[in-house]
mmCIF file of C-alpha atoms in Angstrom:
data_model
loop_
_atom_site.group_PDB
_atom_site.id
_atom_site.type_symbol
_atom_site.label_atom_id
_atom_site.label_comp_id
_atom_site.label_asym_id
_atom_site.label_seq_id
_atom_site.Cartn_x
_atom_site.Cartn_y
_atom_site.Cartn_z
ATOM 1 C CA UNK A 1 -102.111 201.409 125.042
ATOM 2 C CA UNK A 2 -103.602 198.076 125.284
ATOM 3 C CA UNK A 3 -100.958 195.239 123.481
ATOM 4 C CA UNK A 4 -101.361 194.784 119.887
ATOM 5 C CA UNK A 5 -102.362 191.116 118.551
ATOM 6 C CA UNK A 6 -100.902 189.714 115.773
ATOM 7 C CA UNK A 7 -102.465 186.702 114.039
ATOM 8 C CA UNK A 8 -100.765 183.621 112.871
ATOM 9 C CA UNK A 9 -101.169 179.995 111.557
ATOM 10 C CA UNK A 10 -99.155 178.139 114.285
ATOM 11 C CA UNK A 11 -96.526 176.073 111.984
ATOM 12 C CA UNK A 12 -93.086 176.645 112.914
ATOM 13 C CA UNK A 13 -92.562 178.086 109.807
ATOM 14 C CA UNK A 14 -95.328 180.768 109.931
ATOM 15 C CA UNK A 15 -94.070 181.387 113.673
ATOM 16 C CA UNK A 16 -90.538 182.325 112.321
ATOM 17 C CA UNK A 17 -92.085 184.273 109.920
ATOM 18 C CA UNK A 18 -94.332 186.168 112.409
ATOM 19 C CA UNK A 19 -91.447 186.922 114.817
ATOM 20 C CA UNK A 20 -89.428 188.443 112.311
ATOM 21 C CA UNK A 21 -92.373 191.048 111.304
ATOM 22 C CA UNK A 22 -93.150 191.300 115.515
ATOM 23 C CA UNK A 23 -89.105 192.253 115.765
ATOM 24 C CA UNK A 24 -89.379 194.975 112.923
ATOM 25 C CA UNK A 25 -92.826 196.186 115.026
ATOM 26 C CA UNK A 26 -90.938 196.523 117.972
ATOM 27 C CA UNK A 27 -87.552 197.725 116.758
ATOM 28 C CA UNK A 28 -89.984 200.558 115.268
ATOM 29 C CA UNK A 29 -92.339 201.007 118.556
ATOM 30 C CA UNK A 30 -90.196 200.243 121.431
ATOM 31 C CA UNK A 31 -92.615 200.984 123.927
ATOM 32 C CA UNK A 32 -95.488 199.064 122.696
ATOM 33 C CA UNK A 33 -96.531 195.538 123.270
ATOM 34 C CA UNK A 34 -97.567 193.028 120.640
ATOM 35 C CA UNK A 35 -98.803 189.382 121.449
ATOM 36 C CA UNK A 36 -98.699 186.612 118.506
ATOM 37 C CA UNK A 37 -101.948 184.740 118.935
ATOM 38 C CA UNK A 38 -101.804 180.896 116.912
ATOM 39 C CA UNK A 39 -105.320 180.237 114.639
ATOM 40 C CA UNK A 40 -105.854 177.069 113.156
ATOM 41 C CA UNK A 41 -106.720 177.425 109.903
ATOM 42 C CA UNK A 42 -108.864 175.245 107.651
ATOM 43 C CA UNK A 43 -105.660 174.146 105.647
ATOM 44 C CA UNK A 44 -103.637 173.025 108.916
ATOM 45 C CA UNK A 45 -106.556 170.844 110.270
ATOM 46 C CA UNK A 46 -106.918 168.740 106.962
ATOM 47 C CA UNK A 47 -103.223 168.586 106.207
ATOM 48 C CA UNK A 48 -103.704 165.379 104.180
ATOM 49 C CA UNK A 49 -106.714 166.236 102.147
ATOM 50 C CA UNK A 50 -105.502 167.497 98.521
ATOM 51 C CA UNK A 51 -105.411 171.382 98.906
ATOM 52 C CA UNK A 52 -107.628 172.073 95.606
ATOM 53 C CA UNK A 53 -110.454 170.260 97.168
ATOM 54 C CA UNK A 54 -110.535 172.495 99.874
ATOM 55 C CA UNK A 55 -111.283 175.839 98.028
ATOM 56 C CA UNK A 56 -109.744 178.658 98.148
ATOM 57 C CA UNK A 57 -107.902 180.475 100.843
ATOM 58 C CA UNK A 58 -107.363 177.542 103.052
ATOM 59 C CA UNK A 59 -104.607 179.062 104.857
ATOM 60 C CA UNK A 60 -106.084 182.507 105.533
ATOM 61 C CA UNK A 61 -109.886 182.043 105.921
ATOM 62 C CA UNK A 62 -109.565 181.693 109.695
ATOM 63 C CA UNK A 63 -107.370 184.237 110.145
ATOM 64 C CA UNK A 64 -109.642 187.410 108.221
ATOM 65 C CA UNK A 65 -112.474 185.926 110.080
ATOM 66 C CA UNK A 66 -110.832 186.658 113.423
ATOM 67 C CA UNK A 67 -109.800 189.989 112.263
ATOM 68 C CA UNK A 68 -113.391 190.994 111.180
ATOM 69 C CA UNK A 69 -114.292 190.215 114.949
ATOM 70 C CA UNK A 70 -111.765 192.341 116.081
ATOM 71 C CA UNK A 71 -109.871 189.165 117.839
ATOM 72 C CA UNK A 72 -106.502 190.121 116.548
ATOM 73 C CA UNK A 73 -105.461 192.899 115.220
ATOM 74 C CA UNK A 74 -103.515 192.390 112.122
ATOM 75 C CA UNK A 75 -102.638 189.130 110.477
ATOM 76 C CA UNK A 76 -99.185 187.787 109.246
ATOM 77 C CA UNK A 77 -99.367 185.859 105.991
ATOM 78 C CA UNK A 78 -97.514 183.984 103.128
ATOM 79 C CA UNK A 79 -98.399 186.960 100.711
ATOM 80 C CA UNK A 80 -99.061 183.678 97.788
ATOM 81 C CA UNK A 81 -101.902 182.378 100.018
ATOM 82 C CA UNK A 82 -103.697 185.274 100.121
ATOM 83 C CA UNK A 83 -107.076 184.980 97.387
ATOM 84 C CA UNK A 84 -106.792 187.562 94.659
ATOM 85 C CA UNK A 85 -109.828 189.454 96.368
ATOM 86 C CA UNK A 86 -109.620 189.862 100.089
ATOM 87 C CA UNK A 87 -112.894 190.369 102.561
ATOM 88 C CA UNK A 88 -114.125 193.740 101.614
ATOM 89 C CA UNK A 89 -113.445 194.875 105.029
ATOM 90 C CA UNK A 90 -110.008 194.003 105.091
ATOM 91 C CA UNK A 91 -106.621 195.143 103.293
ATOM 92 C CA UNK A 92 -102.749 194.291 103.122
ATOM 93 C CA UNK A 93 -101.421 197.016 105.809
ATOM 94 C CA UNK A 94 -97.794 196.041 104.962
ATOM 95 C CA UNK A 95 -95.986 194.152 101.888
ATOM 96 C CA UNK A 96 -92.701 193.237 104.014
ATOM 97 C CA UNK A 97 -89.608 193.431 101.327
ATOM 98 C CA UNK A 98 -89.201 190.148 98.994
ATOM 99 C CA UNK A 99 -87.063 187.522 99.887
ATOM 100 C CA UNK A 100 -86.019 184.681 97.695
ATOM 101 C CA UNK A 101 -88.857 184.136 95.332
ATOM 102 C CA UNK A 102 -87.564 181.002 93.605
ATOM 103 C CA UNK A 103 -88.740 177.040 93.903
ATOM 104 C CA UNK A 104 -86.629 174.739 94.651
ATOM 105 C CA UNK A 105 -86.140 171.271 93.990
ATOM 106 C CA UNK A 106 -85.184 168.587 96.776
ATOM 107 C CA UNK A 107 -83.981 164.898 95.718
ATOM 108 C CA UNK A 108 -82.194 161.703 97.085
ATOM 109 C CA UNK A 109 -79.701 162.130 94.383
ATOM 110 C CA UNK A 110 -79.124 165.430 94.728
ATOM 111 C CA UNK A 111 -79.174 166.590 90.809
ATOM 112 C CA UNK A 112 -80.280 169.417 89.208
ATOM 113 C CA UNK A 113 -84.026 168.964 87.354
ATOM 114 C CA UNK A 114 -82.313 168.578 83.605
ATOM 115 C CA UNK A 115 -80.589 165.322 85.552
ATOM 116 C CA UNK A 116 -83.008 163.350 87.122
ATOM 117 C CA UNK A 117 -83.505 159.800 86.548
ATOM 118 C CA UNK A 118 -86.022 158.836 83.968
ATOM 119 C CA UNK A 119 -89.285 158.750 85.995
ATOM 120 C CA UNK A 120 -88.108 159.891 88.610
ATOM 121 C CA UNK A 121 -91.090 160.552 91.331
ATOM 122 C CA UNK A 122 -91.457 164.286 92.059
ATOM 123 C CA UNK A 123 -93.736 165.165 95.475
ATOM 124 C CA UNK A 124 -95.691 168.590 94.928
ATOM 125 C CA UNK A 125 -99.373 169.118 94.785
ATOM 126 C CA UNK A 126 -99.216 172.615 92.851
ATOM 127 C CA UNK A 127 -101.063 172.482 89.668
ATOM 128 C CA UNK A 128 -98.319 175.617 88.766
ATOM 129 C CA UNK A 129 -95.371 173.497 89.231
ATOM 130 C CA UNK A 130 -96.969 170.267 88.092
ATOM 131 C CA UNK A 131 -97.493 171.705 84.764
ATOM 132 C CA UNK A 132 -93.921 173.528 84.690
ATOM 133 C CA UNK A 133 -92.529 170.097 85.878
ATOM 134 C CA UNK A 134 -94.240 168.160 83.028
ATOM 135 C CA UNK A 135 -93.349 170.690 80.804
ATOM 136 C CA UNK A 136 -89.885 170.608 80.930
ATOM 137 C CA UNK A 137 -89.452 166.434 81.904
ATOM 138 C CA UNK A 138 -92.751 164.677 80.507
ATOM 139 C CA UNK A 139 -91.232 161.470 81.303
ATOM 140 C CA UNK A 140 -91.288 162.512 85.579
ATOM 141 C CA UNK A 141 -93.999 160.780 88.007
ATOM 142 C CA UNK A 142 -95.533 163.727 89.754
ATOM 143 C CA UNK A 143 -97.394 162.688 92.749
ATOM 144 C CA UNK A 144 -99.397 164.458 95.178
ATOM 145 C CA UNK A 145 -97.452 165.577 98.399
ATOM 146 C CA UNK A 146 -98.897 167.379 101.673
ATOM 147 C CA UNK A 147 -97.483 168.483 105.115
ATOM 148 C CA UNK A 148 -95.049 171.008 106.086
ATOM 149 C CA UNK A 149 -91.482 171.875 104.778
ATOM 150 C CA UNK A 150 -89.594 169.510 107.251
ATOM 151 C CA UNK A 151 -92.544 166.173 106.505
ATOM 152 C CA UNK A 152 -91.970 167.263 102.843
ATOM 153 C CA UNK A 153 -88.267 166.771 102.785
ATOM 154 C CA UNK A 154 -88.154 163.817 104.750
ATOM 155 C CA UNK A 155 -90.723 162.329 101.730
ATOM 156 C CA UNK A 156 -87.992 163.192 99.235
ATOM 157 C CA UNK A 157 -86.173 161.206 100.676
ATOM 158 C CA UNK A 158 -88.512 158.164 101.611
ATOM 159 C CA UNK A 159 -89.652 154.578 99.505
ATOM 160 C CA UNK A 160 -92.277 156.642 97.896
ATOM 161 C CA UNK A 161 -90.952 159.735 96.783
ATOM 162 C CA UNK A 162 -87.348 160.666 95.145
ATOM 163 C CA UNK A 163 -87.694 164.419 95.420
ATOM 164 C CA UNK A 164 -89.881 167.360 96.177
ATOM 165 C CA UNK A 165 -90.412 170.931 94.873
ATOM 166 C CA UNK A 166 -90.918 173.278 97.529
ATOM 167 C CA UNK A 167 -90.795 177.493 97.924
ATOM 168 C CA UNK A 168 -87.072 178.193 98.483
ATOM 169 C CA UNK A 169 -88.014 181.048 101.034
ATOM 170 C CA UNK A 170 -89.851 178.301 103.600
ATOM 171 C CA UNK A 171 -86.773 176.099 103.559
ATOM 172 C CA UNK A 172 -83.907 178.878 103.654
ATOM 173 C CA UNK A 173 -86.038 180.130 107.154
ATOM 174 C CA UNK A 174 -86.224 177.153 108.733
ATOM 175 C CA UNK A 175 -82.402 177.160 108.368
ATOM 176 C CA UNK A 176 -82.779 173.589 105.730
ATOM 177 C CA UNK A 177 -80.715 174.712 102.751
ATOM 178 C CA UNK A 178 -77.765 172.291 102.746
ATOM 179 C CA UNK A 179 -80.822 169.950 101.182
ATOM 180 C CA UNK A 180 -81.316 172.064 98.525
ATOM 181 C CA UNK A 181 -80.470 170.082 95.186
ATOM 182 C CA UNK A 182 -81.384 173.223 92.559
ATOM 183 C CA UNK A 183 -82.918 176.570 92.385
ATOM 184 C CA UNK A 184 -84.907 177.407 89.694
ATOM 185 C CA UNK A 185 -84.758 180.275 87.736
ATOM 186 C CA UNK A 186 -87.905 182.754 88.077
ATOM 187 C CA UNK A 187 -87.610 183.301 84.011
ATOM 188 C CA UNK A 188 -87.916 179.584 83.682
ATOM 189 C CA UNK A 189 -89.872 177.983 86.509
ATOM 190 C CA UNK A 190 -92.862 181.170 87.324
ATOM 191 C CA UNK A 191 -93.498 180.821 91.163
ATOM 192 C CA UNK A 192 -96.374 181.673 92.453
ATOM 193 C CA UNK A 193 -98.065 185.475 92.887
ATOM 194 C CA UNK A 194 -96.413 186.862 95.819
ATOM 195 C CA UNK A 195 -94.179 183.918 96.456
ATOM 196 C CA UNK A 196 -91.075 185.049 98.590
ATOM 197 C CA UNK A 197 -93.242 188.164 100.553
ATOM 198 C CA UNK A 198 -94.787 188.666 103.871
ATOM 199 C CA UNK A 199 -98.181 190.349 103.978
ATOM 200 C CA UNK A 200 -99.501 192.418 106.914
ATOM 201 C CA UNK A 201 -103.496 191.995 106.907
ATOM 202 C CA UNK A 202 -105.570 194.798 108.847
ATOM 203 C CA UNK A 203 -109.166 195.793 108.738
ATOM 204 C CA UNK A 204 -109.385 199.117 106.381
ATOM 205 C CA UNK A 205 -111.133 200.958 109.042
ATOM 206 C CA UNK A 206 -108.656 200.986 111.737
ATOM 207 C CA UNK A 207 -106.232 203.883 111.155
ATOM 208 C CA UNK A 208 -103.987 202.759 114.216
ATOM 209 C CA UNK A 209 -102.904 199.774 112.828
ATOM 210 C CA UNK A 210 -102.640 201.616 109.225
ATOM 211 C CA UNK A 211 -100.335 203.886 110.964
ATOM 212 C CA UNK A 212 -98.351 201.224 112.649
ATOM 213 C CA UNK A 213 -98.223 199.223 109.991
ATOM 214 C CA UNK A 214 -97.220 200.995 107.184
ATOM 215 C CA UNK A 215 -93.505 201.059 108.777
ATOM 216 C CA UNK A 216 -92.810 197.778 107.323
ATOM 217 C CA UNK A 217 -94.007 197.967 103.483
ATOM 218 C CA UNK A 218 -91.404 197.998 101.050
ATOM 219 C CA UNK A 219 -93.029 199.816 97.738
ATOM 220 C CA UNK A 220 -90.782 197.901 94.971
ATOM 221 C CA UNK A 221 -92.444 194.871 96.151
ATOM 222 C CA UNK A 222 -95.695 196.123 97.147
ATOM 223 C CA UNK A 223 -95.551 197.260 92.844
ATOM 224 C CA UNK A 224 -94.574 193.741 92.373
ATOM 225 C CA UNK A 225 -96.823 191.529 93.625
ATOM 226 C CA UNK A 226 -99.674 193.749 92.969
ATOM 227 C CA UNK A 227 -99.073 193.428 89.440
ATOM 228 C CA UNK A 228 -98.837 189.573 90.276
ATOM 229 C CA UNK A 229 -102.183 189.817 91.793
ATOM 230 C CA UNK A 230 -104.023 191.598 89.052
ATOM 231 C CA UNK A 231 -102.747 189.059 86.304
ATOM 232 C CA UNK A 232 -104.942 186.573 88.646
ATOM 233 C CA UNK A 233 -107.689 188.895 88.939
ATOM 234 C CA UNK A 234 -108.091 189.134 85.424
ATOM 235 C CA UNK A 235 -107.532 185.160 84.683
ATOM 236 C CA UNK A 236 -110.832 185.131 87.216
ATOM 237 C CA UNK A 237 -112.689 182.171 88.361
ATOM 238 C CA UNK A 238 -113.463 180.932 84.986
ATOM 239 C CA UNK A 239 -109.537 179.986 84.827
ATOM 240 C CA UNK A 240 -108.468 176.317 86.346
ATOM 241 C CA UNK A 241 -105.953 175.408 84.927
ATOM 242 C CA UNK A 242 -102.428 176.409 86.362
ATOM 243 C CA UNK A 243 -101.334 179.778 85.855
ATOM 244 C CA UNK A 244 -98.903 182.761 87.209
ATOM 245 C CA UNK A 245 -96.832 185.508 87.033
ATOM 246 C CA UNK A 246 -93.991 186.993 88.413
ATOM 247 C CA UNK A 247 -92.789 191.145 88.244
ATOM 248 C CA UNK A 248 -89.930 192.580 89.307
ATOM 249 C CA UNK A 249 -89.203 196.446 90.029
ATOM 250 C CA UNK A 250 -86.045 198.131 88.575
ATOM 251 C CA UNK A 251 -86.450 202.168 89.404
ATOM 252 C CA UNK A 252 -89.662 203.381 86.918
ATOM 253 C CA UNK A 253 -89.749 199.700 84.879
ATOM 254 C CA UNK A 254 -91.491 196.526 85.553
ATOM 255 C CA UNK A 255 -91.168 193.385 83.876
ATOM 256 C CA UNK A 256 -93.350 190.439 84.333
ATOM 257 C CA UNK A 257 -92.550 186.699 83.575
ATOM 258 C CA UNK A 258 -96.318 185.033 83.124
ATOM 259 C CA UNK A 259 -97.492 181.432 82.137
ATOM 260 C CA UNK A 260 -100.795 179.623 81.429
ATOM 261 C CA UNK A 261 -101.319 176.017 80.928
ATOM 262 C CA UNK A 262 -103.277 172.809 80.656
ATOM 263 C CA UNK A 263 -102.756 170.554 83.758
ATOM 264 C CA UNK A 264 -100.974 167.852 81.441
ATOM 265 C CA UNK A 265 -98.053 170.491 81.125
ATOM 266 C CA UNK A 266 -98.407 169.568 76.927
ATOM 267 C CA UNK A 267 -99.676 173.356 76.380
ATOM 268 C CA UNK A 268 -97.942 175.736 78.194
ATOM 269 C CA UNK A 269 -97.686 179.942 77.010
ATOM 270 C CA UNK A 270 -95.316 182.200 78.484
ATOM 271 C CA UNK A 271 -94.424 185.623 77.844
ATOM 272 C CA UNK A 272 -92.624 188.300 78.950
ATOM 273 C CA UNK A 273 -93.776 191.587 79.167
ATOM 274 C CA UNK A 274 -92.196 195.337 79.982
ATOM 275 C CA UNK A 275 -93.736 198.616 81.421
ATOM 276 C CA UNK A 276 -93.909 201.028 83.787
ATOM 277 C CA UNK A 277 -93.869 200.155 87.337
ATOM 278 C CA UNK A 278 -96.403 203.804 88.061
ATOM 279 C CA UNK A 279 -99.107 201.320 86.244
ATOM 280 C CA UNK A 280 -98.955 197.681 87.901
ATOM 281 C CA UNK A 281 -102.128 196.822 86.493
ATOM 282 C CA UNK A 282 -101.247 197.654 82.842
ATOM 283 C CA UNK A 283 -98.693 195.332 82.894
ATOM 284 C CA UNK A 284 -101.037 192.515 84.045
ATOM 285 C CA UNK A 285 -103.175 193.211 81.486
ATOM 286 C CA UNK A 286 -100.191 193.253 78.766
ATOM 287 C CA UNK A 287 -99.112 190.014 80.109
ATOM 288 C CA UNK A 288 -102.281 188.625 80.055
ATOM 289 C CA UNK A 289 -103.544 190.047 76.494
ATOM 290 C CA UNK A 290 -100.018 188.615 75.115
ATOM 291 C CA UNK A 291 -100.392 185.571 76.529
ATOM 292 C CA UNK A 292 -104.277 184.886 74.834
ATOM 293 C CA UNK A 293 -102.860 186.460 71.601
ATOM 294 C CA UNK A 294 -99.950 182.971 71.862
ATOM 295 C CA UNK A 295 -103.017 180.813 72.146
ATOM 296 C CA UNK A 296 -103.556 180.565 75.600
ATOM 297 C CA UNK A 297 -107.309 181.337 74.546
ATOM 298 C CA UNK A 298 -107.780 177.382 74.124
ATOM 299 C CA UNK A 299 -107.610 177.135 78.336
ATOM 300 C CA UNK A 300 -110.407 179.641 78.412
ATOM 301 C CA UNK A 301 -112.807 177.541 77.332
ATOM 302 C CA UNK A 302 -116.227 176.476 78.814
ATOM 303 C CA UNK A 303 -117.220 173.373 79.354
#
């Protein structure tokens, strides 16, 4: 059998993470071969543009385009970078198990959020935590902040920034923890659909790499996330203005932690909402229907 190629942006980061699935591949298929192939994605090349101006799925779009040409074989992804709708050709293969799902927050003083120093400068360029941010401490400076985790954390520390926000999960693999000032609680600070999982891409076609990859899916988060991902589905492009939701699986229940807000953080709705984990998309929906019911309606609105 010809080796199996598995897709990748080429940060370190995104290596580790790609090795790790490769090793679970291989502890599983001992006698086949898989190759990680690097693709520079549309994110990576314009790594100091602001990421909303570059549409959506900047970190992925290269990546399903080389699997629709049959170039590699399945792709390895941050399961939050992945658009709410993939290629119709394509499907997630694998939902690798959840690690950490939380945000963190870096800063040269080392305090918690609820300590900071009255406008302070905070480096993230997530509308999701900018609003959360402003939210909680309307006095911080939040300023825009690209690059990876290791050029981000060396600007928490620099003459322009005091502190970052990052995913905990990208620092904790790249072994960067000791900088860790505060993690924030899921109930409190929402990260991101899917934020803490791998995803396995695959074309839908290829019952091979179905096969092969359905070894590494982990159904409590698989339930998970895909209730994350319907909450955006339903929100829809007609939504801008920062959003998300986050599930977790406990046997047969589901609950789901979900926020909407204006960019200024000075309307923000959350909810919580509980159901049955057989029925991911119902509990989007409840999420979502609870939150418009709170007033969240008012960040529907046309222009």
């Amino acid at each position: 059998m010809k080796p199996m190629v598995v897709g990748t942006r080429g940060s370190k980061l995104a290596l580790i993470q790609t090795e790790q699935v490769v090793r679970e591949l291989k502890a599983q298929y001992p006698s086949s071969e898989f190759r990680i192939r690097t693709v520079r994605t549309s994110g990576d090349k314009s790594s100091e543009a602001p990421l909303k101006s570059l549409g959506l799925g900047v970190f992925v779009k290269e990546l399903e385009e080389a699997l629709i040409r049959k170039e590699i074989d399945m792709a390895v992804h941050s399961l939050k970078d992945l658009t709410p709708e993939l290629p119709k050709t394509l499907t997630i293969g694998a939902v690798c198990q959840r690690q950490d799902p939380r945000d963190v927050l870096i800063n040269k003083w080392n305090r918690d959020l609820a300590d900071l120093p009255l406008g302070a400068r905070i480096g993230t360029s997530s509308p999701r935590r900018t609003a959360q941010l402003k939210a909680q401490r309307p006095d911080l400076k939040i300023l825009p902040v690209r690059g990876n985790v290791e050029t981000r954390i060396r600007k928490a520390r620099s003459e322009d920034y005091d502190g970052v926000l990052l995913a905990a999960i990208g620092v904790t693999r790249l072994g960067l923890q000791d900088q860790i000032a505060q993690y924030l609680s899921t109930a409190e600070f929402i990260p991101a659909p899917g934020q803490g999982a791998l995803a396995v891409e695959i074309r839908q076609e290829d019952e091979d790499m179905t096969s092969i990859t359905m070894v590494l899916d982990h159904a409590p988060t698989r339930t998970a996330v895909t209730a994350e991902r319907a909450f955006l589905q339903r929100l829809g492009d007609g939504c801008q203005e920062p959003s998300a939701a986050y599930a977790e699986v406990n046997g047969e229940s589901i609950v789901m932690h979900a926020f909407m807000a204006s960019q200024d953080g000075q309307h923000v709705f959350t909810t919580k909402a509980v159901g049955v984990s057989s029925n991911p998309h119902q509990i989007a929906m409840e999420a979502h229907q609870q939150l418009i019911e709170k007033g969240a309606h008012i960040l529907l609105s046309s222009d």
